[in-house]
mmCIF file with all atom_site columns, C-alpha atoms in Angstrom:
data_model
loop_
_atom_site.group_PDB
_atom_site.id
_atom_site.type_symbol
_atom_site.label_atom_id
_atom_site.label_alt_id
_atom_site.label_comp_id
_atom_site.label_asym_id
_atom_site.label_entity_id
_atom_site.label_seq_id
_atom_site.pdbx_PDB_ins_code
_atom_site.Cartn_x
_atom_site.Cartn_y
_atom_site.Cartn_z
_atom_site.occupancy
_atom_site.B_iso_or_equiv
_atom_site.pdbx_formal_charge
_atom_site.auth_seq_id
_atom_site.auth_comp_id
_atom_site.auth_asym_id
_atom_site.auth_atom_id
_atom_site.pdbx_PDB_model_num
ATOM 1   C CA . GLN A 1 1   ? -7.909  -4.801 -5.314  1.00 0.00 ? 116 GLN A CA 1
ATOM 2   C CA . VAL A 1 2   ? -5.241  -2.502 -3.978  1.00 0.00 ? 117 VAL A CA 1
ATOM 3   C CA . GLN A 1 3   ? -3.218  -3.106 -0.837  1.00 0.00 ? 118 GLN A CA 1
ATOM 4   C CA . LEU A 1 4   ? -1.573  -0.452 1.313   1.00 0.00 ? 119 LEU A CA 1
ATOM 5   C CA . VAL A 1 5   ? 1.337   -1.376 3.540   1.00 0.00 ? 120 VAL A CA 1
ATOM 6   C CA . GLU A 1 6   ? 2.494   1.100  6.150   1.00 0.00 ? 121 GLU A CA 1
ATOM 7   C CA . SER A 1 7   ? 5.837   1.198  7.879   1.00 0.00 ? 122 SER A CA 1
ATOM 8   C CA . GLY A 1 8   ? 7.646   3.434  10.307  1.00 0.00 ? 123 GLY A CA 1
ATOM 9   C CA . GLY A 1 9   ? 6.239   4.956  13.432  1.00 0.00 ? 124 GLY A CA 1
ATOM 10  C CA . GLY A 1 10  ? 7.198   3.737  16.871  1.00 0.00 ? 125 GLY A CA 1
ATOM 11  C CA . LEU A 1 11  ? 8.331   5.565  19.970  1.00 0.00 ? 126 LEU A CA 1
ATOM 12  C CA . ALA A 1 12  ? 9.941   8.981  20.181  1.00 0.00 ? 127 ALA A CA 1
ATOM 13  C CA . GLN A 1 13  ? 10.567  11.592 22.795  1.00 0.00 ? 128 GLN A CA 1
ATOM 14  C CA . ALA A 1 14  ? 8.884   14.958 22.647  1.00 0.00 ? 129 ALA A CA 1
ATOM 15  C CA . GLY A 1 15  ? 10.829  17.152 20.269  1.00 0.00 ? 130 GLY A CA 1
ATOM 16  C CA . GLY A 1 16  ? 12.040  14.175 18.303  1.00 0.00 ? 131 GLY A CA 1
ATOM 17  C CA . SER A 1 17  ? 11.188  12.902 14.841  1.00 0.00 ? 132 SER A CA 1
ATOM 18  C CA . LEU A 1 18  ? 9.568   9.910  13.234  1.00 0.00 ? 133 LEU A CA 1
ATOM 19  C CA . GLY A 1 19  ? 8.770   8.993  9.661   1.00 0.00 ? 134 GLY A CA 1
ATOM 20  C CA . LEU A 1 20  ? 5.919   7.011  8.182   1.00 0.00 ? 135 LEU A CA 1
ATOM 21  C CA . SER A 1 21  ? 5.638   5.488  4.749   1.00 0.00 ? 136 SER A CA 1
ATOM 22  C CA . CYS A 1 22  ? 2.814   3.792  2.909   1.00 0.00 ? 137 CYS A CA 1
ATOM 23  C CA . THR A 1 23  ? 3.148   1.872  -0.339  1.00 0.00 ? 138 THR A CA 1
ATOM 24  C CA . ALA A 1 24  ? 0.279   0.898  -2.571  1.00 0.00 ? 139 ALA A CA 1
ATOM 25  C CA . SER A 1 25  ? 0.336   -2.197 -4.734  1.00 0.00 ? 140 SER A CA 1
ATOM 26  C CA . GLY A 1 26  ? -2.090  -4.279 -6.722  1.00 0.00 ? 141 GLY A CA 1
ATOM 27  C CA . ARG A 1 27  ? -4.455  -3.474 -9.547  1.00 0.00 ? 142 ARG A CA 1
ATOM 28  C CA . ILE A 1 28  ? -3.675  0.215  -9.773  1.00 0.00 ? 143 ILE A CA 1
ATOM 29  C CA . ALA A 1 29  ? -4.677  2.213  -12.804 1.00 0.00 ? 144 ALA A CA 1
ATOM 30  C CA . SER A 1 30  ? -3.782  5.489  -11.157 1.00 0.00 ? 145 SER A CA 1
ATOM 31  C CA . ILE A 1 31  ? -3.372  7.062  -7.750  1.00 0.00 ? 146 ILE A CA 1
ATOM 32  C CA . ASN A 1 32  ? -4.931  10.409 -7.034  1.00 0.00 ? 147 ASN A CA 1
ATOM 33  C CA . THR A 1 33  ? -4.858  12.175 -3.688  1.00 0.00 ? 148 THR A CA 1
ATOM 34  C CA . MET A 1 34  ? -3.032  10.462 -0.843  1.00 0.00 ? 149 MET A CA 1
ATOM 35  C CA . TYR A 1 35  ? -3.792  11.136 2.810   1.00 0.00 ? 150 TYR A CA 1
ATOM 36  C CA . TRP A 1 36  ? -2.634  10.531 6.342   1.00 0.00 ? 151 TRP A CA 1
ATOM 37  C CA . TYR A 1 37  ? -5.241  10.245 9.084   1.00 0.00 ? 152 TYR A CA 1
ATOM 38  C CA . ARG A 1 38  ? -5.005  9.675  12.808  1.00 0.00 ? 153 ARG A CA 1
ATOM 39  C CA . GLN A 1 39  ? -7.309  7.601  14.947  1.00 0.00 ? 154 GLN A CA 1
ATOM 40  C CA . VAL A 1 40  ? -8.139  9.197  18.223  1.00 0.00 ? 155 VAL A CA 1
ATOM 41  C CA . PRO A 1 41  ? -9.368  6.455  20.599  1.00 0.00 ? 156 PRO A CA 1
ATOM 42  C CA . TRP A 1 42  ? -13.137 6.185  20.773  1.00 0.00 ? 157 TRP A CA 1
ATOM 43  C CA . THR A 1 43  ? -13.593 8.803  18.058  1.00 0.00 ? 158 THR A CA 1
ATOM 44  C CA . GLN A 1 44  ? -13.579 9.018  14.297  1.00 0.00 ? 159 GLN A CA 1
ATOM 45  C CA . THR A 1 45  ? -10.444 9.353  12.258  1.00 0.00 ? 160 THR A CA 1
ATOM 46  C CA . ALA A 1 46  ? -9.101  12.847 11.733  1.00 0.00 ? 161 ALA A CA 1
ATOM 47  C CA . LEU A 1 47  ? -7.287  14.080 8.654   1.00 0.00 ? 162 LEU A CA 1
ATOM 48  C CA . VAL A 1 48  ? -3.681  15.040 9.289   1.00 0.00 ? 163 VAL A CA 1
ATOM 49  C CA . ALA A 1 49  ? -2.351  15.840 5.817   1.00 0.00 ? 164 ALA A CA 1
ATOM 50  C CA . SER A 1 50  ? -3.024  15.272 2.145   1.00 0.00 ? 165 SER A CA 1
ATOM 51  C CA . ILE A 1 51  ? -1.103  15.531 -1.086  1.00 0.00 ? 166 ILE A CA 1
ATOM 52  C CA . SER A 1 52  ? -2.595  15.769 -4.541  1.00 0.00 ? 167 SER A CA 1
ATOM 53  C CA . THR A 1 53  ? -1.336  14.403 -7.824  1.00 0.00 ? 168 THR A CA 1
ATOM 54  C CA . ASN A 1 54  ? 0.427   17.690 -8.593  1.00 0.00 ? 169 ASN A CA 1
ATOM 55  C CA . GLY A 1 55  ? 2.083   17.757 -5.189  1.00 0.00 ? 170 GLY A CA 1
ATOM 56  C CA . THR A 1 56  ? -0.164  20.290 -3.515  1.00 0.00 ? 171 THR A CA 1
ATOM 57  C CA . ASP A 1 57  ? -0.125  19.508 0.191   1.00 0.00 ? 172 ASP A CA 1
ATOM 58  C CA . THR A 1 58  ? -2.482  20.472 3.005   1.00 0.00 ? 173 THR A CA 1
ATOM 59  C CA . TYR A 1 59  ? -2.193  20.082 6.752   1.00 0.00 ? 174 TYR A CA 1
ATOM 60  C CA . VAL A 1 60  ? -4.335  20.317 9.822   1.00 0.00 ? 175 VAL A CA 1
ATOM 61  C CA . ASP A 1 61  ? -3.355  23.403 11.808  1.00 0.00 ? 176 ASP A CA 1
ATOM 62  C CA . SER A 1 62  ? -1.923  21.397 14.702  1.00 0.00 ? 177 SER A CA 1
ATOM 63  C CA . VAL A 1 63  ? 0.861   19.909 12.564  1.00 0.00 ? 178 VAL A CA 1
ATOM 64  C CA . LYS A 1 64  ? 1.678   22.794 10.227  1.00 0.00 ? 179 LYS A CA 1
ATOM 65  C CA . GLY A 1 65  ? 5.369   23.546 10.268  1.00 0.00 ? 180 GLY A CA 1
ATOM 66  C CA . ARG A 1 66  ? 6.162   20.233 11.971  1.00 0.00 ? 181 ARG A CA 1
ATOM 67  C CA . PHE A 1 67  ? 4.899   17.514 9.620   1.00 0.00 ? 182 PHE A CA 1
ATOM 68  C CA . THR A 1 68  ? 5.675   17.132 5.929   1.00 0.00 ? 183 THR A CA 1
ATOM 69  C CA . ILE A 1 69  ? 3.771   14.911 3.538   1.00 0.00 ? 184 ILE A CA 1
ATOM 70  C CA . SER A 1 70  ? 5.411   13.820 0.310   1.00 0.00 ? 185 SER A CA 1
ATOM 71  C CA . ARG A 1 71  ? 4.955   11.180 -2.353  1.00 0.00 ? 186 ARG A CA 1
ATOM 72  C CA . ASP A 1 72  ? 7.001   9.148  -4.775  1.00 0.00 ? 187 ASP A CA 1
ATOM 73  C CA . VAL A 1 73  ? 4.822   8.630  -7.806  1.00 0.00 ? 188 VAL A CA 1
ATOM 74  C CA . ALA A 1 74  ? 7.036   5.958  -9.321  1.00 0.00 ? 189 ALA A CA 1
ATOM 75  C CA . LYS A 1 75  ? 6.932   3.924  -6.113  1.00 0.00 ? 190 LYS A CA 1
ATOM 76  C CA . ASN A 1 76  ? 3.232   4.534  -5.345  1.00 0.00 ? 191 ASN A CA 1
ATOM 77  C CA . THR A 1 77  ? 4.376   5.646  -1.917  1.00 0.00 ? 192 THR A CA 1
ATOM 78  C CA . VAL A 1 78  ? 3.343   8.436  0.412   1.00 0.00 ? 193 VAL A CA 1
ATOM 79  C CA . TYR A 1 79  ? 5.452   9.605  3.327   1.00 0.00 ? 194 TYR A CA 1
ATOM 80  C CA . LEU A 1 80  ? 4.849   11.590 6.475   1.00 0.00 ? 195 LEU A CA 1
ATOM 81  C CA . GLN A 1 81  ? 7.859   13.132 8.145   1.00 0.00 ? 196 GLN A CA 1
ATOM 82  C CA . MET A 1 82  ? 6.998   14.173 11.674  1.00 0.00 ? 197 MET A CA 1
ATOM 83  C CA . ASN A 1 83  ? 9.367   16.584 13.394  1.00 0.00 ? 198 ASN A CA 1
ATOM 84  C CA . ASN A 1 84  ? 9.234   18.380 16.732  1.00 0.00 ? 199 ASN A CA 1
ATOM 85  C CA . LEU A 1 85  ? 6.827   15.742 17.974  1.00 0.00 ? 200 LEU A CA 1
ATOM 86  C CA . LYS A 1 86  ? 4.494   16.478 20.849  1.00 0.00 ? 201 LYS A CA 1
ATOM 87  C CA . VAL A 1 87  ? 2.892   14.104 23.323  1.00 0.00 ? 202 VAL A CA 1
ATOM 88  C CA . GLU A 1 88  ? -0.488  14.934 21.813  1.00 0.00 ? 203 GLU A CA 1
ATOM 89  C CA . ASP A 1 89  ? 0.685   13.526 18.472  1.00 0.00 ? 204 ASP A CA 1
ATOM 90  C CA . THR A 1 90  ? 0.412   10.065 20.032  1.00 0.00 ? 205 THR A CA 1
ATOM 91  C CA . ASP A 1 91  ? -2.065  8.039  18.025  1.00 0.00 ? 206 ASP A CA 1
ATOM 92  C CA . VAL A 1 92  ? -2.511  5.374  15.382  1.00 0.00 ? 207 VAL A CA 1
ATOM 93  C CA . TYR A 1 93  ? -1.833  6.832  11.953  1.00 0.00 ? 208 TYR A CA 1
ATOM 94  C CA . TYR A 1 94  ? -3.457  5.514  8.792   1.00 0.00 ? 209 TYR A CA 1
ATOM 95  C CA . CYS A 1 95  ? -2.686  6.198  5.180   1.00 0.00 ? 210 CYS A CA 1
ATOM 96  C CA . ASN A 1 96  ? -5.567  6.517  2.775   1.00 0.00 ? 211 ASN A CA 1
ATOM 97  C CA . VAL A 1 97  ? -5.468  6.611  -0.984  1.00 0.00 ? 212 VAL A CA 1
ATOM 98  C CA . ASP A 1 98  ? -7.873  7.559  -3.745  1.00 0.00 ? 213 ASP A CA 1
ATOM 99  C CA . THR A 1 99  ? -7.272  5.355  -6.741  1.00 0.00 ? 214 THR A CA 1
ATOM 100 C CA . ARG A 1 100 ? -8.669  4.174  -9.956  1.00 0.00 ? 215 ARG A CA 1
ATOM 101 C CA . THR A 1 101 ? -8.567  0.396  -9.608  1.00 0.00 ? 216 THR A CA 1
ATOM 102 C CA . LEU A 1 102 ? -8.220  -1.883 -12.590 1.00 0.00 ? 217 LEU A CA 1
ATOM 103 C CA . THR A 1 103 ? -10.752 -4.501 -13.531 1.00 0.00 ? 218 THR A CA 1
ATOM 104 C CA . THR A 1 104 ? -11.027 -6.744 -16.522 1.00 0.00 ? 219 THR A CA 1
ATOM 105 C CA . TRP A 1 105 ? -13.349 -4.231 -18.162 1.00 0.00 ? 220 TRP A CA 1
ATOM 106 C CA . GLY A 1 106 ? -11.672 -0.963 -17.228 1.00 0.00 ? 221 GLY A CA 1
ATOM 107 C CA . ASP A 1 107 ? -11.167 0.889  -13.999 1.00 0.00 ? 222 ASP A CA 1
ATOM 108 C CA . TYR A 1 108 ? -13.263 2.461  -11.259 1.00 0.00 ? 223 TYR A CA 1
ATOM 109 C CA . PRO A 1 109 ? -12.673 4.912  -8.420  1.00 0.00 ? 224 PRO A CA 1
ATOM 110 C CA . ALA A 1 110 ? -11.899 3.287  -5.083  1.00 0.00 ? 225 ALA A CA 1
ATOM 111 C CA . ASN A 1 111 ? -10.524 4.349  -1.728  1.00 0.00 ? 226 ASN A CA 1
ATOM 112 C CA . TYR A 1 112 ? -8.277  2.216  0.432   1.00 0.00 ? 227 TYR A CA 1
ATOM 113 C CA . TRP A 1 113 ? -6.875  2.305  3.957   1.00 0.00 ? 228 TRP A CA 1
ATOM 114 C CA . GLY A 1 114 ? -3.566  1.138  5.336   1.00 0.00 ? 229 GLY A CA 1
ATOM 115 C CA . GLN A 1 115 ? -3.374  -1.121 8.370   1.00 0.00 ? 230 GLN A CA 1
ATOM 116 C CA . GLY A 1 116 ? -2.399  1.665  10.749  1.00 0.00 ? 231 GLY A CA 1
ATOM 117 C CA . THR A 1 117 ? 0.837   2.282  12.583  1.00 0.00 ? 232 THR A CA 1
ATOM 118 C CA . GLN A 1 118 ? 1.294   3.383  16.168  1.00 0.00 ? 233 GLN A CA 1
ATOM 119 C CA . VAL A 1 119 ? 3.090   6.627  16.964  1.00 0.00 ? 234 VAL A CA 1
ATOM 120 C CA . THR A 1 120 ? 3.865   7.177  20.630  1.00 0.00 ? 235 THR A CA 1
ATOM 121 C CA . VAL A 1 121 ? 5.505   10.334 21.907  1.00 0.00 ? 236 VAL A CA 1
ATOM 122 C CA . SER A 1 122 ? 6.759   10.487 25.473  1.00 0.00 ? 237 SER A CA 1
ATOM 123 C CA . LEU A 1 123 ? 8.043   13.337 27.598  1.00 0.00 ? 238 LEU A CA 1
#
């Protein structure tokens, strides 16, 4: 199994900044694409950003130019730097990771979620 632990988030004023991090640990053979999602209340999760193994990043239009996703391969960690925050960025943010997870007999593809961290932006 692989565990994801998120940190960061909290409360910021509109126009301010917050950073999120998410570290994977456990029976990791390799980590592929890493993602950040947001949970809009009473709806499904929505992709915010992703970063591939070669560092190619993608963003939803609403955060382009404001959010930056990055990763530290050696630390199995993905980050989300959120600048120029808006009230509508308020949400619970989840990291998500595509891995190959080790077993006694080899490894298999598996996807894992972090526990979620609250981001609240006020006027």
